[in-house]
Every structure is written in structure tokens, then in C-alpha cells.
Short mmCIF file of C-alpha atoms in Angstrom, two decimals:
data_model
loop_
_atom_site.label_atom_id
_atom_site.label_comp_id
_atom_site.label_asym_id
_atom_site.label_seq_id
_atom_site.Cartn_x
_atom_site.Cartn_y
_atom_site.Cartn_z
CA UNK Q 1478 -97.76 120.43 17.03
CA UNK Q 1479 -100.21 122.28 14.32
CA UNK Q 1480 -103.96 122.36 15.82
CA UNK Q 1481 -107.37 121.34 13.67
CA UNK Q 1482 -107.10 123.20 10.39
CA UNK Q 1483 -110.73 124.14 8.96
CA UNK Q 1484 -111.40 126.57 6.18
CA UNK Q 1485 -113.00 128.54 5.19
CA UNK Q 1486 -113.39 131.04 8.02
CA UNK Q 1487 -116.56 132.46 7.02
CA UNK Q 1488 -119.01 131.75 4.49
CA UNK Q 1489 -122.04 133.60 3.33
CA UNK Q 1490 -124.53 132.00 1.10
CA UNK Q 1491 -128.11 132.08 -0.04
CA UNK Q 1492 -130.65 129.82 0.83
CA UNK Q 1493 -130.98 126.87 -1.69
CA UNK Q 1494 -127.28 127.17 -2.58
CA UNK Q 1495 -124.52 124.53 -1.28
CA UNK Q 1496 -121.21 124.74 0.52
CA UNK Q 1497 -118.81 123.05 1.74
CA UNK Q 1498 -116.26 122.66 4.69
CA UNK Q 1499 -113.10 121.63 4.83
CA UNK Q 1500 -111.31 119.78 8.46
CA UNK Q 1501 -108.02 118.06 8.89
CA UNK Q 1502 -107.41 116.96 11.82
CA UNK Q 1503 -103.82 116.95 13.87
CA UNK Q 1504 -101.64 114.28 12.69
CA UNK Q 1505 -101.84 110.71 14.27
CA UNK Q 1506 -105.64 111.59 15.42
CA UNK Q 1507 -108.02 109.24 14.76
CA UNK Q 1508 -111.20 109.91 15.60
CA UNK Q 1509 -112.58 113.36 14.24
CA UNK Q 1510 -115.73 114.84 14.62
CA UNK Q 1511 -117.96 118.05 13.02
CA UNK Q 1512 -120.43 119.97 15.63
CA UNK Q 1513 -122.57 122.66 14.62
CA UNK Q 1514 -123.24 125.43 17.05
CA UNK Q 1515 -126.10 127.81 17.19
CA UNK Q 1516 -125.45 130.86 18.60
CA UNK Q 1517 -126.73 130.89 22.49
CA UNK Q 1518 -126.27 127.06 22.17
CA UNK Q 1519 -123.17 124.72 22.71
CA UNK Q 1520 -121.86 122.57 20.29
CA UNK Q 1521 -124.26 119.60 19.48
CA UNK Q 1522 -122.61 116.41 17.26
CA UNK Q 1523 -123.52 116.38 13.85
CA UNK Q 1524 -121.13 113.59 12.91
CA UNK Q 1525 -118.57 111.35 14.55
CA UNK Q 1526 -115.67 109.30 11.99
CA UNK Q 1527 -113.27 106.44 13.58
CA UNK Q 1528 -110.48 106.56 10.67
CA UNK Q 1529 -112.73 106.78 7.58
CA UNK Q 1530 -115.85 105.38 8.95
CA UNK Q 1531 -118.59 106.47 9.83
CA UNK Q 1532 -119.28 106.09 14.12
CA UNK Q 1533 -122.82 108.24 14.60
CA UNK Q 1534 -124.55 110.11 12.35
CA UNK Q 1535 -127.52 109.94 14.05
CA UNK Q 1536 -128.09 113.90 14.06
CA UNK Q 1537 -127.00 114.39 10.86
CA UNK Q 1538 -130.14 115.45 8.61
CA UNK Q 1539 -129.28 113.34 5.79
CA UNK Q 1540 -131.48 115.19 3.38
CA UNK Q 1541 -128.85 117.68 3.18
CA UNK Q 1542 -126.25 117.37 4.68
CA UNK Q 1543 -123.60 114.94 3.88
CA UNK Q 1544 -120.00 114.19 4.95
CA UNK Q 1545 -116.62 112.45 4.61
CA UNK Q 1546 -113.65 111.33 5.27
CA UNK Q 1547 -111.61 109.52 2.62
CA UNK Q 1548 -108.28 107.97 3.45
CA UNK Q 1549 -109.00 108.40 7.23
CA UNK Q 1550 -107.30 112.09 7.13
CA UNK Q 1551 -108.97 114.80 5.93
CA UNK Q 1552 -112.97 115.22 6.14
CA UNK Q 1553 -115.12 117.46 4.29
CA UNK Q 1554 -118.44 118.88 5.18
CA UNK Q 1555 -121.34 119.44 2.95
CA UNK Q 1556 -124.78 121.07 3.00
CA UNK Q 1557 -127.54 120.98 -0.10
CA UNK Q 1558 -129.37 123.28 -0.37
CA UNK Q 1559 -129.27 125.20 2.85
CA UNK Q 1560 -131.74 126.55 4.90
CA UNK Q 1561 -131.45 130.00 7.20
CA UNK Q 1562 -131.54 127.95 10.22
CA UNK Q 1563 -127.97 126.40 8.98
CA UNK Q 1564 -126.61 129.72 10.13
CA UNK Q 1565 -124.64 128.38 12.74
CA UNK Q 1566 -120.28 127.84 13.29
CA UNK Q 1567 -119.58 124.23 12.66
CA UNK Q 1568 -116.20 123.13 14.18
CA UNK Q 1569 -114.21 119.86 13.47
CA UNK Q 1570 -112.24 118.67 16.50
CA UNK Q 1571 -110.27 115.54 17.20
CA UNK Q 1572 -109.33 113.12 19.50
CA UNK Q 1573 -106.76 110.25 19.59
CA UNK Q 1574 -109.38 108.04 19.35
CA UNK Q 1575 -108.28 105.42 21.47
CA UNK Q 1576 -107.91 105.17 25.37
CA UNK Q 1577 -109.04 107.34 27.85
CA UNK Q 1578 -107.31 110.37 26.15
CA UNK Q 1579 -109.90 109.75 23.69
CA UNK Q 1580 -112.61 111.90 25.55
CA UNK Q 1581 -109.83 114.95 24.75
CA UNK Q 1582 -111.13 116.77 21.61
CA UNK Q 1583 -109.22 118.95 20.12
CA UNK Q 1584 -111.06 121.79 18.34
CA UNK Q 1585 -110.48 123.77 15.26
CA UNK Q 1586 -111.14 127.78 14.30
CA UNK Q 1587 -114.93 126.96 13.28
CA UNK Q 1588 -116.72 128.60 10.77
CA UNK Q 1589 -119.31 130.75 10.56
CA UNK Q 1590 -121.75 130.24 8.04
CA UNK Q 1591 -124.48 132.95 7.06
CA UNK Q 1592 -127.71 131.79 4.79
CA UNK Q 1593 -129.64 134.56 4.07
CA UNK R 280 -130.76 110.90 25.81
CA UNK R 281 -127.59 112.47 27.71
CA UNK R 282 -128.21 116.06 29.12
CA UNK R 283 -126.13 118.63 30.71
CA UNK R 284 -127.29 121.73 32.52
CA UNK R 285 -124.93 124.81 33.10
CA UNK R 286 -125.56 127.71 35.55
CA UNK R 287 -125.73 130.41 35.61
CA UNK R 288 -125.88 131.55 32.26
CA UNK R 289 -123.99 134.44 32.50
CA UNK R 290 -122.29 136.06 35.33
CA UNK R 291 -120.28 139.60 35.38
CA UNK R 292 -117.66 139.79 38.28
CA UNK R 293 -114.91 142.18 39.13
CA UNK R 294 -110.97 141.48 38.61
CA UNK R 295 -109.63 139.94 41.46
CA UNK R 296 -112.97 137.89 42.25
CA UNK R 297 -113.44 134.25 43.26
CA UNK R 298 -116.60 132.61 41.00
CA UNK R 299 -117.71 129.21 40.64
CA UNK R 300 -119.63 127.82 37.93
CA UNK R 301 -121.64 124.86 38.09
CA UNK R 302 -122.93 121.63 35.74
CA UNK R 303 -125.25 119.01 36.28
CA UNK R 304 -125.71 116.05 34.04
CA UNK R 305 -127.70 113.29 33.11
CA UNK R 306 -126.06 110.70 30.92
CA UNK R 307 -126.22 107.13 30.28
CA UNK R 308 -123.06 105.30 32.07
CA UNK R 309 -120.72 107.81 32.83
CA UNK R 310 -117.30 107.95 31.09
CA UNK R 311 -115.99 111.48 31.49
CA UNK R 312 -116.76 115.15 32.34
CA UNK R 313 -114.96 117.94 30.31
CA UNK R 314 -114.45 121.76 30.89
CA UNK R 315 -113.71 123.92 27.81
CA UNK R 316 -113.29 127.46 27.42
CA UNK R 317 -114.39 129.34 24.26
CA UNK R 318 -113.56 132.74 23.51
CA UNK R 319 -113.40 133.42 19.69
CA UNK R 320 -114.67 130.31 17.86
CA UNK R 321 -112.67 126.79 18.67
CA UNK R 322 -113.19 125.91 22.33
CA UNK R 323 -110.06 125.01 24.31
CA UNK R 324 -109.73 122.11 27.03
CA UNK R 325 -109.60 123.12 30.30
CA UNK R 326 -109.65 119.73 31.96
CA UNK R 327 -111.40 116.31 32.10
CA UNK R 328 -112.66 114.66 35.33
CA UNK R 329 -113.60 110.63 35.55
CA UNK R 330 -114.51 107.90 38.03
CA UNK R 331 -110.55 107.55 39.08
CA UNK R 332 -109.82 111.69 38.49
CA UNK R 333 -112.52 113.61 40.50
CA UNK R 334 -110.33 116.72 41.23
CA UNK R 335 -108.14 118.65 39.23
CA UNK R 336 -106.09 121.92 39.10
CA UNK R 337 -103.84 124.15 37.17
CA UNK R 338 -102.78 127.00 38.35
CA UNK R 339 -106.05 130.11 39.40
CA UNK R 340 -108.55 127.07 37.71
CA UNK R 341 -109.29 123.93 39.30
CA UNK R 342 -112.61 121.82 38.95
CA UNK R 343 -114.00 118.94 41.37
CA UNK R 344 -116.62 115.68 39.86
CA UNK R 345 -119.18 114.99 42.57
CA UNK R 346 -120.58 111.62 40.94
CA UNK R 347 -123.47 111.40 43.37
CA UNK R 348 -125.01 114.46 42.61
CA UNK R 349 -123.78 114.11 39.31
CA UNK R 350 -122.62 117.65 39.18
CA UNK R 351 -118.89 119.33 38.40
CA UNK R 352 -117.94 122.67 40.07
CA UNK R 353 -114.72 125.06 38.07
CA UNK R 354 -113.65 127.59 40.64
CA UNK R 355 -111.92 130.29 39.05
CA UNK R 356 -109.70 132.50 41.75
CA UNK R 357 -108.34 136.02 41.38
CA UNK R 358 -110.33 136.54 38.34
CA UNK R 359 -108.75 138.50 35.15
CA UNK R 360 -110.18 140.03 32.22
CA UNK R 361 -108.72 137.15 30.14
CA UNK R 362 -110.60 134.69 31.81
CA UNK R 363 -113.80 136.60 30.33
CA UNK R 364 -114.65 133.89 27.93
CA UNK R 365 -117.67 131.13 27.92
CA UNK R 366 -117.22 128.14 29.83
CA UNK R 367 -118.49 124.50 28.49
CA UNK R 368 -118.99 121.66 30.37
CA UNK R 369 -119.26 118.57 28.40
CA UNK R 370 -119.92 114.85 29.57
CA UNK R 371 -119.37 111.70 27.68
CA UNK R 372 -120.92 108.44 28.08
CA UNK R 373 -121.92 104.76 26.86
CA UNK R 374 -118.05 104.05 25.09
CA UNK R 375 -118.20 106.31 22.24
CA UNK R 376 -116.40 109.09 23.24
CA UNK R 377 -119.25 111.38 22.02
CA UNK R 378 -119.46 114.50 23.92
CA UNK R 379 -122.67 115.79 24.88
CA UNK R 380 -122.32 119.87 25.78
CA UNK R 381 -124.09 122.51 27.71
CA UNK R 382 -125.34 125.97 27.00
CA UNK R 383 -122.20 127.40 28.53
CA UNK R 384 -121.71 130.38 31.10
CA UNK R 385 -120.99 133.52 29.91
CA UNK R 386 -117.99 134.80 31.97
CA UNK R 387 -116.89 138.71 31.48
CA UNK R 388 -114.42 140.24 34.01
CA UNK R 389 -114.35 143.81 34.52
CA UNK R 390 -111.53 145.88 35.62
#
């Protein structure tokens, strides 16, 4: 069974530039999720999608960053413009999204993004 | 708002050692309690304790729920430098599935 595919692996932008993530989740998974993680920290929620709506995005700061996840597959990850404290790996996981197999997430590679 | 403390932060032990590592939490009607461990990037499940699953094991690993001190213990036996890694503890609660994490432990086995 393939895992969470995210890409890219690494990113290094400027501050006040955008970017973008990409996540697709393992087949037949439902609920998917994007966590940034600081280093030191452990991965804190950002944004949580049942099919292709939107769950919580209560710790999303919506003044720049913005997701989605059209058809209820893939889900893309976006930050304008970025700030150096976006330096962080943000990882997409996924979960079944139903039952109690639901509290499973699956994780992908990550990626680390640089703002200098 | 859910919380989850991990300790010790860090912990160096020798090959062959026994360590535990501990996690307390705080969260609003407890679903679930997860242990993941990260060593590159994605973090990996290790297991996932609830009301009706306290205990678990597989194979040098296992992990026990204590829901009255609201606290997890994962016992790691006859240590090996690929278990060097850091350990999350994550706990979900209130029906969403969300998982709220802790800081980790920093695990590194010597030789």
C-alpha cells in the first residue's frame, strides 16, 4: 500500500514570496490533515478536511495561509507571503476517517520549508 | 484547550538498556492516546491506547494508559541504536479525531 505522498521535499524561499505544498493521501482515506512543526516542537494542526470539506481550521492564520482539497483526494497547501517564522516542516497525514481506526494518522515525508 | 506533557525531554542510554518514557495529558473527553516515533521527518505509529485498550505490546515496545492519572508510560527493553529516534505522544479528544501532540523525547542509544 503506497504511504502519504507530499512534495516538494524542501523548499527555500524569501520572505514575502509564496509557496505551495502538495499532499495526497493513501487511497480510500478520508480524512486528511496538514500540521506544521517547529523545530523543538511537535506537530500542532493547522488544518483538518473530512472528504473535501473543511473540519477545523481554527489554527490556520487565514491571512496567509490557505488550503484545499478539491474532489476529496488530493490537498494543496498554500502560504502568502511568508514570514521567517513559517520556517517549519509541515506534514500531511491521513486517517480512514471513520471508526475508531480513525484516531490512526498516517503521516507523509514532510517538508521543510526555509524563509529567509 | 487539550494539552500533553512529555518527559523527559531527552534521555541518552546505553544499548541493551531498559527506559521508560512518560506523558501526561489534559484533554477534553478522552477518545484516544497515540505513540509515534519520528526519526527523519514523517512520524510513524507506534500504537494507540483507549478506554477498552489500556495496554499494548509489540515485540521490545509496549505502552500502558493509566486513565486516572491521565498519564501513558512506553517501555522500551534491550534498547538499540535504531530505536534512537524522538518519541510523540499524542491524545485525541471531543469526536474529531484531532490529535493534540507533545514536545516529544529525544531518544539516542549509544553503543
Amino acid at each position: 500500500e503506497a504511504g502519504v505522498a507530499q512534495s516538494p521535499r524542501y523548499k527555500i524561499i524569501e520572505k514575502r514570496q509564496s509557496v505551495a505544498f502538495w499532499c495526497n493521501p493513501i487511497s480510500g482515506h478520508a480524512t486528511l490533515y496538514w500540521y506544521q512543526q517547529i523545530l523543538g516542537q511537535g506537530p500542532k494542526l493547522l488544518i483538518q478536511f473530512q472528504n473535501n470539506g473543511v473540519v477545523d481550521d481554527s489554527q490556520l492564520p487565514k491571512d496567509r495561509f490557505s488550503a484545499e482539497r478539491l474532489k476529496g483526494v488530493d490537498s494543496t497547501l498554500k502560504i502568502q507571503p511568508a514570514k521567517l517564522e513559517d520556517s517549519a516542516v509541515y506534514l500531511c497525514a491521513s486517517s480512514l476517517g471513520t471508526g475508531l481506526l480513525s484516531y490512526e494518522q498516517y503521516f507523509g515525508p514532510g517538508t521543510r520549508l526555509t524563509v529567509t | 484547550e487539550d494539552k500533553v506533557v512529555q518527559s523527559p525531554l531527552s534521555l541518552v542510554v546505553h544499548e541493551g538498556d531498559t527506559v521508560t518514557l512518560n506523558c501526561s495529558y489534559e484533554v477534553t473527553n478522552f477518545r484516544s492516546l497515540l505513540w509515534y516515533k519520528q526519526e527523519k521527518k514523517a512520524p510513524t505509529f507506534l500504537f494507540m491506547l483507549t478506554s477498552s485498550g489500556i495496554e499494548k505490546k509489540s515485540g521490545r515496545l509496549s505502552s500502558i494508559l493509566d486513565k486516572k492519572e491521565l498519564s501513558s508510560i512506553l517501555n522500551i527493553t534491550a534498547t538499540q541504536t535504531g530505536d534512537s529516534a524522538i518519541y510523540l505522544c499524542a491524545v485525541s479528544g471531543a469526536g474529531s479525531y484531532q490529535l493534540t501532540f507533545g514536545k516529544g523525547t529525544k531518544l539516542s542509544v549509544i553503543p
